[in-house]
Amino acid sequence: MRNTQEEINKLLNEIACEYNVKKLQSKPNKTTCKKPPKPGAAQGNCPFEGAMVALGPITDAVHLVHGPVGCTRNPWGSRGSLSSSSELYQMGFSTDLSENEIIFGGEKKLEKSILHIAQRYNPAAIFVYSTCVTALIGDDIESVCKKATNQVGIPVVYINAPGFLGSKNLGNRIAGEALLDYVVGTAEPEFTTPFDINIIGDYNVAGEIWNILPLLQKLGIRVLSKITGDARYQEICYAHRAKLNVVICSNVSLKMAQTMQERYGIPYIEESFFGIENMNSCLRNIAAAFGDQYLQERTEWLIAEETAALDIALAPYRSQLQGKRIVLYSGGVKSWSVILAAKDLGMKVVATSDRKNTQDEKVKIKELLGQDGMVLAKGGPKALLQVIEDMNADILVAGASNQYTAIKARIPFLDINHERHHAYAGYAGMVEMAREFYEALYSPVWKQVRQPAPWE
């Protein structure tokens, strides 16, 4: 896949992009987001990182990084995407280019690496990622992958997402485009059912998809393909036979769902698995999309059964969490869905961010926060500390890199991003979230650290 400027612009095509609102009003067909990068500002990791995050959870494939060994990383470990069977995705593979290959080219070493991997590990597929170095020296990686596919008899998919192209989100979309062009539609399932769906944009962080699958199975809904949490390569090949796409992270997955609707006529809905209200709405919307009355009745029975059991499980936590104030600093779907999850526990999000959100999600955030809530356009320790103080927050909920900010503010911290080890999705995830909130807020350490120092 050759990422020309035209192709990159297509991948950046996002109708709800805040930089396109004015354009959208006057020219609805021209919606490409062309926000220029700020000199000296971080871009939120690089496209290579985004592509690895998006495709890494395909567990029976090898992910080969074509570049210096320093580019190789551990996406499953840093993101916490878990597998129910194959552990092949947990191994790191690199062509380990040296100065010699950088001068004379690394194509021969890449070909040799692919042949070695196919012979020794026999993966379902090999994804080959370009890096800044191999893109700059001009290696024809695409030709090597095509030749290797014929030689080894397994798919070798080229992911052209070198770091200098742009942001991490662009890498997510490049990965999705590669799946659409080279994987989806290349195989057929053994059978189909009237209630086959794909889940797009969930990466099974901390095993969250395992909280959702049993609920869908009780309703007779089959998840045909998971893109890509705990996925197998083969299931993505026949994702085009699903009857509905359920999009979890709109900012990075909506383009893929829109393309599948255009190519295969598969409708999509945008949902969240966080919180009781969101989960109930998700199940109802899936059932409504199929238009089957009996399925909708079963859905209501399941919701009533699950929420009744959940009320009992959450009762002791709600009494302790009532009225606690949260500063939420995350991105994407979590920026708004955790607001509803906190409400289900009797807590209140007093400030949240609107990073990596579509325009519709930003409107939803403001509605959920109310007039007294604060929307953070920018973070950073200094800004977060000021917000914590101004809003009289009891706890900071953010990514792991912000835990030190919470320690400085002498308040508890809860990790909500991809490094976490606790699954918060679904009804079972709500109990886990309540438990984590309770243990963080009522740890005896906070009483000690808030006391004046002996010399004060």
PDB file of N, CA, C and O in Angstrom, residues 222-263:
ATOM      1  N   ARG A 222     -23.987 -13.643  17.392  1.00  0.00           N
ATOM      2  CA  ARG A 222     -22.629 -14.166  17.198  1.00  0.00           C
ATOM      3  C   ARG A 222     -21.687 -13.045  16.778  1.00  0.00           C
ATOM      4  O   ARG A 222     -21.994 -12.288  15.847  1.00  0.00           O
ATOM      5  N   VAL A 223     -20.551 -12.944  17.469  1.00  0.00           N
ATOM      6  CA  VAL A 223     -19.505 -12.015  17.046  1.00  0.00           C
ATOM      7  C   VAL A 223     -18.674 -12.725  15.988  1.00  0.00           C
ATOM      8  O   VAL A 223     -17.853 -13.590  16.288  1.00  0.00           O
ATOM      9  N   LEU A 224     -18.917 -12.367  14.756  1.00  0.00           N
ATOM     10  CA  LEU A 224     -18.231 -13.019  13.641  1.00  0.00           C
ATOM     11  C   LEU A 224     -16.761 -12.653  13.620  1.00  0.00           C
ATOM     12  O   LEU A 224     -15.893 -13.508  13.471  1.00  0.00           O
ATOM     13  N   SER A 225     -16.464 -11.363  13.808  1.00  0.00           N
ATOM     14  CA  SER A 225     -15.081 -10.896  13.787  1.00  0.00           C
ATOM     15  C   SER A 225     -14.874  -9.848  14.869  1.00  0.00           C
ATOM     16  O   SER A 225     -15.716  -8.974  15.063  1.00  0.00           O
ATOM     17  N   LYS A 226     -13.744  -9.950  15.528  1.00  0.00           N
ATOM     18  CA  LYS A 226     -13.320  -8.931  16.497  1.00  0.00           C
ATOM     19  C   LYS A 226     -12.150  -8.185  15.864  1.00  0.00           C
ATOM     20  O   LYS A 226     -11.133  -8.789  15.533  1.00  0.00           O
ATOM     21  N   ILE A 227     -12.306  -6.887  15.717  1.00  0.00           N
ATOM     22  CA  ILE A 227     -11.272  -6.098  15.031  1.00  0.00           C
ATOM     23  C   ILE A 227     -10.774  -5.019  15.987  1.00  0.00           C
ATOM     24  O   ILE A 227     -11.359  -3.962  16.090  1.00  0.00           O
ATOM     25  N   THR A 228      -9.727  -5.430  16.766  1.00  0.00           N
ATOM     26  CA  THR A 228      -8.914  -6.629  16.617  1.00  0.00           C
ATOM     27  C   THR A 228      -8.649  -7.331  17.943  1.00  0.00           C
ATOM     28  O   THR A 228      -7.767  -8.168  18.023  1.00  0.00           O
ATOM     29  N   GLY A 229      -9.385  -7.020  18.994  1.00  0.00           N
ATOM     30  CA  GLY A 229      -9.090  -7.586  20.302  1.00  0.00           C
ATOM     31  C   GLY A 229      -9.300  -9.089  20.370  1.00  0.00           C
ATOM     32  O   GLY A 229     -10.384  -9.589  20.082  1.00  0.00           O
ATOM     33  N   ASP A 230      -8.262  -9.827  20.740  1.00  0.00           N
ATOM     34  CA  ASP A 230      -8.296 -11.287  20.828  1.00  0.00           C
ATOM     35  C   ASP A 230      -8.756 -11.905  19.510  1.00  0.00           C
ATOM     36  O   ASP A 230      -9.523 -12.876  19.484  1.00  0.00           O
ATOM     37  N   ALA A 231      -8.307 -11.335  18.395  1.00  0.00           N
ATOM     38  CA  ALA A 231      -8.742 -11.803  17.077  1.00  0.00           C
ATOM     39  C   ALA A 231      -7.786 -12.851  16.525  1.00  0.00           C
ATOM     40  O   ALA A 231      -6.605 -12.903  16.870  1.00  0.00           O
ATOM     41  N   ARG A 232      -8.309 -13.682  15.637  1.00  0.00           N
ATOM     42  CA  ARG A 232      -7.496 -14.565  14.815  1.00  0.00           C
ATOM     43  C   ARG A 232      -7.527 -13.998  13.395  1.00  0.00           C
ATOM     44  O   ARG A 232      -8.529 -13.423  12.975  1.00  0.00           O
ATOM     45  N   TYR A 233      -6.467 -14.191  12.668  1.00  0.00           N
ATOM     46  CA  TYR A 233      -6.375 -13.627  11.324  1.00  0.00           C
ATOM     47  C   TYR A 233      -7.547 -14.079  10.458  1.00  0.00           C
ATOM     48  O   TYR A 233      -8.143 -13.277   9.734  1.00  0.00           O
ATOM     49  N   GLN A 234      -7.902 -15.367  10.559  1.00  0.00           N
ATOM     50  CA  GLN A 234      -8.933 -15.922   9.690  1.00  0.00           C
ATOM     51  C   GLN A 234     -10.281 -15.238   9.883  1.00  0.00           C
ATOM     52  O   GLN A 234     -11.009 -14.995   8.919  1.00  0.00           O
ATOM     53  N   GLU A 235     -10.621 -14.905  11.131  1.00  0.00           N
ATOM     54  CA  GLU A 235     -11.938 -14.312  11.371  1.00  0.00           C
ATOM     55  C   GLU A 235     -12.055 -12.928  10.749  1.00  0.00           C
ATOM     56  O   GLU A 235     -13.137 -12.507  10.349  1.00  0.00           O
ATOM     57  N   ILE A 236     -10.949 -12.204  10.648  1.00  0.00           N
ATOM     58  CA  ILE A 236     -10.995 -10.888  10.011  1.00  0.00           C
ATOM     59  C   ILE A 236     -11.188 -11.037   8.504  1.00  0.00           C
ATOM     60  O   ILE A 236     -11.794 -10.172   7.861  1.00  0.00           O
ATOM     61  N   CYS A 237     -10.709 -12.157   7.951  1.00  0.00           N
ATOM     62  CA  CYS A 237     -10.855 -12.389   6.509  1.00  0.00           C
ATOM     63  C   CYS A 237     -12.316 -12.444   6.091  1.00  0.00           C
ATOM     64  O   CYS A 237     -12.664 -12.042   4.980  1.00  0.00           O
ATOM     65  N   TYR A 238     -13.194 -12.957   6.959  1.00  0.00           N
ATOM     66  CA  TYR A 238     -14.604 -13.045   6.574  1.00  0.00           C
ATOM     67  C   TYR A 238     -15.492 -12.048   7.318  1.00  0.00           C
ATOM     68  O   TYR A 238     -16.699 -12.253   7.452  1.00  0.00           O
ATOM     69  N   ALA A 239     -14.904 -10.954   7.760  1.00  0.00           N
ATOM     70  CA  ALA A 239     -15.686  -9.903   8.433  1.00  0.00           C
ATOM     71  C   ALA A 239     -16.722  -9.281   7.514  1.00  0.00           C
ATOM     72  O   ALA A 239     -17.708  -8.693   7.984  1.00  0.00           O
ATOM     73  N   HIS A 240     -16.546  -9.409   6.207  1.00  0.00           N
ATOM     74  CA  HIS A 240     -17.477  -8.791   5.258  1.00  0.00           C
ATOM     75  C   HIS A 240     -18.838  -9.481   5.230  1.00  0.00           C
ATOM     76  O   HIS A 240     -19.769  -8.983   4.600  1.00  0.00           O
ATOM     77  N   ARG A 241     -18.965 -10.607   5.917  1.00  0.00           N
ATOM     78  CA  ARG A 241     -20.238 -11.332   5.943  1.00  0.00           C
ATOM     79  C   ARG A 241     -21.101 -10.982   7.159  1.00  0.00           C
ATOM     80  O   ARG A 241     -22.164 -11.569   7.346  1.00  0.00           O
ATOM     81  N   ALA A 242     -20.647 -10.083   7.989  1.00  0.00           N
ATOM     82  CA  ALA A 242     -21.437  -9.676   9.150  1.00  0.00           C
ATOM     83  C   ALA A 242     -22.656  -8.868   8.714  1.00  0.00           C
ATOM     84  O   ALA A 242     -22.672  -8.261   7.631  1.00  0.00           O
ATOM     85  N   LYS A 243     -23.661  -8.848   9.574  1.00  0.00           N
ATOM     86  CA  LYS A 243     -24.881  -8.086   9.287  1.00  0.00           C
ATOM     87  C   LYS A 243     -24.859  -6.698   9.920  1.00  0.00           C
ATOM     88  O   LYS A 243     -25.678  -5.844   9.581  1.00  0.00           O
ATOM     89  N   LEU A 244     -23.921  -6.486  10.877  1.00  0.00           N
ATOM     90  CA  LEU A 244     -23.867  -5.209  11.593  1.00  0.00           C
ATOM     91  C   LEU A 244     -22.470  -4.996  12.142  1.00  0.00           C
ATOM     92  O   LEU A 244     -21.842  -5.946  12.632  1.00  0.00           O
ATOM     93  N   ASN A 245     -21.977  -3.777  12.069  1.00  0.00           N
ATOM     94  CA  ASN A 245     -20.718  -3.396  12.710  1.00  0.00           C
ATOM     95  C   ASN A 245     -21.014  -2.555  13.951  1.00  0.00           C
ATOM     96  O   ASN A 245     -21.777  -1.581  13.876  1.00  0.00           O
ATOM     97  N   VAL A 246     -20.409  -2.931  15.066  1.00  0.00           N
ATOM     98  CA  VAL A 246     -20.537  -2.179  16.310  1.00  0.00           C
ATOM     99  C   VAL A 246     -19.208  -1.475  16.553  1.00  0.00           C
ATOM    100  O   VAL A 246     -18.195  -2.125  16.820  1.00  0.00           O
ATOM    101  N   VAL A 247     -19.199  -0.156  16.435  1.00  0.00           N
ATOM    102  CA  VAL A 247     -17.973   0.640  16.546  1.00  0.00           C
ATOM    103  C   VAL A 247     -17.822   1.131  17.979  1.00  0.00           C
ATOM    104  O   VAL A 247     -18.732   1.744  18.539  1.00  0.00           O
ATOM    105  N   ILE A 248     -16.664   0.838  18.571  1.00  0.00           N
ATOM    106  CA  ILE A 248     -16.431   1.207  19.969  1.00  0.00           C
ATOM    107  C   ILE A 248     -15.646   2.509  20.081  1.00  0.00           C
ATOM    108  O   ILE A 248     -15.975   3.368  20.883  1.00  0.00           O
ATOM    109  N   CYS A 249     -14.607   2.683  19.304  1.00  0.00           N
ATOM    110  CA  CYS A 249     -13.814   3.911  19.363  1.00  0.00           C
ATOM    111  C   CYS A 249     -14.001   4.675  18.057  1.00  0.00           C
ATOM    112  O   CYS A 249     -13.350   4.370  17.056  1.00  0.00           O
ATOM    113  N   SER A 250     -14.889   5.649  18.051  1.00  0.00           N
ATOM    114  CA  SER A 250     -15.278   6.330  16.815  1.00  0.00           C
ATOM    115  C   SER A 250     -14.119   7.053  16.154  1.00  0.00           C
ATOM    116  O   SER A 250     -13.994   7.080  14.929  1.00  0.00           O
ATOM    117  N   ASN A 251     -13.253   7.641  16.958  1.00  0.00           N
ATOM    118  CA  ASN A 251     -12.204   8.500  16.413  1.00  0.00           C
ATOM    119  C   ASN A 251     -11.263   7.750  15.473  1.00  0.00           C
ATOM    120  O   ASN A 251     -10.763   8.313  14.509  1.00  0.00           O
ATOM    121  N   VAL A 252     -11.003   6.469  15.763  1.00  0.00           N
ATOM    122  CA  VAL A 252     -10.050   5.723  14.939  1.00  0.00           C
ATOM    123  C   VAL A 252     -10.707   4.639  14.108  1.00  0.00           C
ATOM    124  O   VAL A 252     -10.096   4.127  13.172  1.00  0.00           O
ATOM    125  N   SER A 253     -11.945   4.255  14.413  1.00  0.00           N
ATOM    126  CA  SER A 253     -12.560   3.108  13.740  1.00  0.00           C
ATOM    127  C   SER A 253     -13.735   3.468  12.852  1.00  0.00           C
ATOM    128  O   SER A 253     -14.207   2.626  12.088  1.00  0.00           O
ATOM    129  N   LEU A 254     -14.221   4.689  12.957  1.00  0.00           N
ATOM    130  CA  LEU A 254     -15.413   5.066  12.204  1.00  0.00           C
ATOM    131  C   LEU A 254     -15.166   5.002  10.697  1.00  0.00           C
ATOM    132  O   LEU A 254     -16.035   4.566   9.937  1.00  0.00           O
ATOM    133  N   LYS A 255     -13.979   5.406  10.257  1.00  0.00           N
ATOM    134  CA  LYS A 255     -13.661   5.381   8.831  1.00  0.00           C
ATOM    135  C   LYS A 255     -13.733   3.963   8.284  1.00  0.00           C
ATOM    136  O   LYS A 255     -14.228   3.737   7.176  1.00  0.00           O
ATOM    137  N   MET A 256     -13.265   3.000   9.063  1.00  0.00           N
ATOM    138  CA  MET A 256     -13.304   1.598   8.628  1.00  0.00           C
ATOM    139  C   MET A 256     -14.747   1.117   8.493  1.00  0.00           C
ATOM    140  O   MET A 256     -15.103   0.447   7.522  1.00  0.00           O
ATOM    141  N   ALA A 257     -15.586   1.464   9.465  1.00  0.00           N
ATOM    142  CA  ALA A 257     -16.994   1.065   9.412  1.00  0.00           C
ATOM    143  C   ALA A 257     -17.708   1.716   8.234  1.00  0.00           C
ATOM    144  O   ALA A 257     -18.532   1.081   7.562  1.00  0.00           O
ATOM    145  N   GLN A 258     -17.385   2.981   7.960  1.00  0.00           N
ATOM    146  CA  GLN A 258     -18.002   3.677   6.838  1.00  0.00           C
ATOM    147  C   GLN A 258     -17.613   3.030   5.513  1.00  0.00           C
ATOM    148  O   GLN A 258     -18.443   2.872   4.615  1.00  0.00           O
ATOM    149  N   THR A 259     -16.342   2.634   5.395  1.00  0.00           N
ATOM    150  CA  THR A 259     -15.881   1.983   4.173  1.00  0.00           C
ATOM    151  C   THR A 259     -16.549   0.631   3.985  1.00  0.00           C
ATOM    152  O   THR A 259     -16.930   0.256   2.863  1.00  0.00           O
ATOM    153  N   MET A 260     -16.723  -0.126   5.071  1.00  0.00           N
ATOM    154  CA  MET A 260     -17.381  -1.430   4.976  1.00  0.00           C
ATOM    155  C   MET A 260     -18.852  -1.267   4.608  1.00  0.00           C
ATOM    156  O   MET A 260     -19.420  -2.123   3.917  1.00  0.00           O
ATOM    157  N   GLN A 261     -19.455  -0.181   5.035  1.00  0.00           N
ATOM    158  CA  GLN A 261     -20.835   0.080   4.636  1.00  0.00           C
ATOM    159  C   GLN A 261     -20.918   0.348   3.133  1.00  0.00           C
ATOM    160  O   GLN A 261     -21.826  -0.133   2.447  1.00  0.00           O
ATOM    161  N   GLU A 262     -19.946   1.107   2.614  1.00  0.00           N
ATOM    162  CA  GLU A 262     -19.928   1.421   1.192  1.00  0.00           C
ATOM    163  C   GLU A 262     -19.641   0.183   0.352  1.00  0.00           C
ATOM    164  O   GLU A 262     -20.275  -0.045  -0.678  1.00  0.00           O
ATOM    165  N   ARG A 263     -18.687  -0.642   0.785  1.00  0.00           N
ATOM    166  CA  ARG A 263     -18.255  -1.787  -0.025  1.00  0.00           C
ATOM    167  C   ARG A 263     -19.185  -2.989   0.106  1.00  0.00           C
ATOM    168  O   ARG A 263     -19.447  -3.694  -0.880  1.00  0.00           O
TER     169      ARG A 263
END
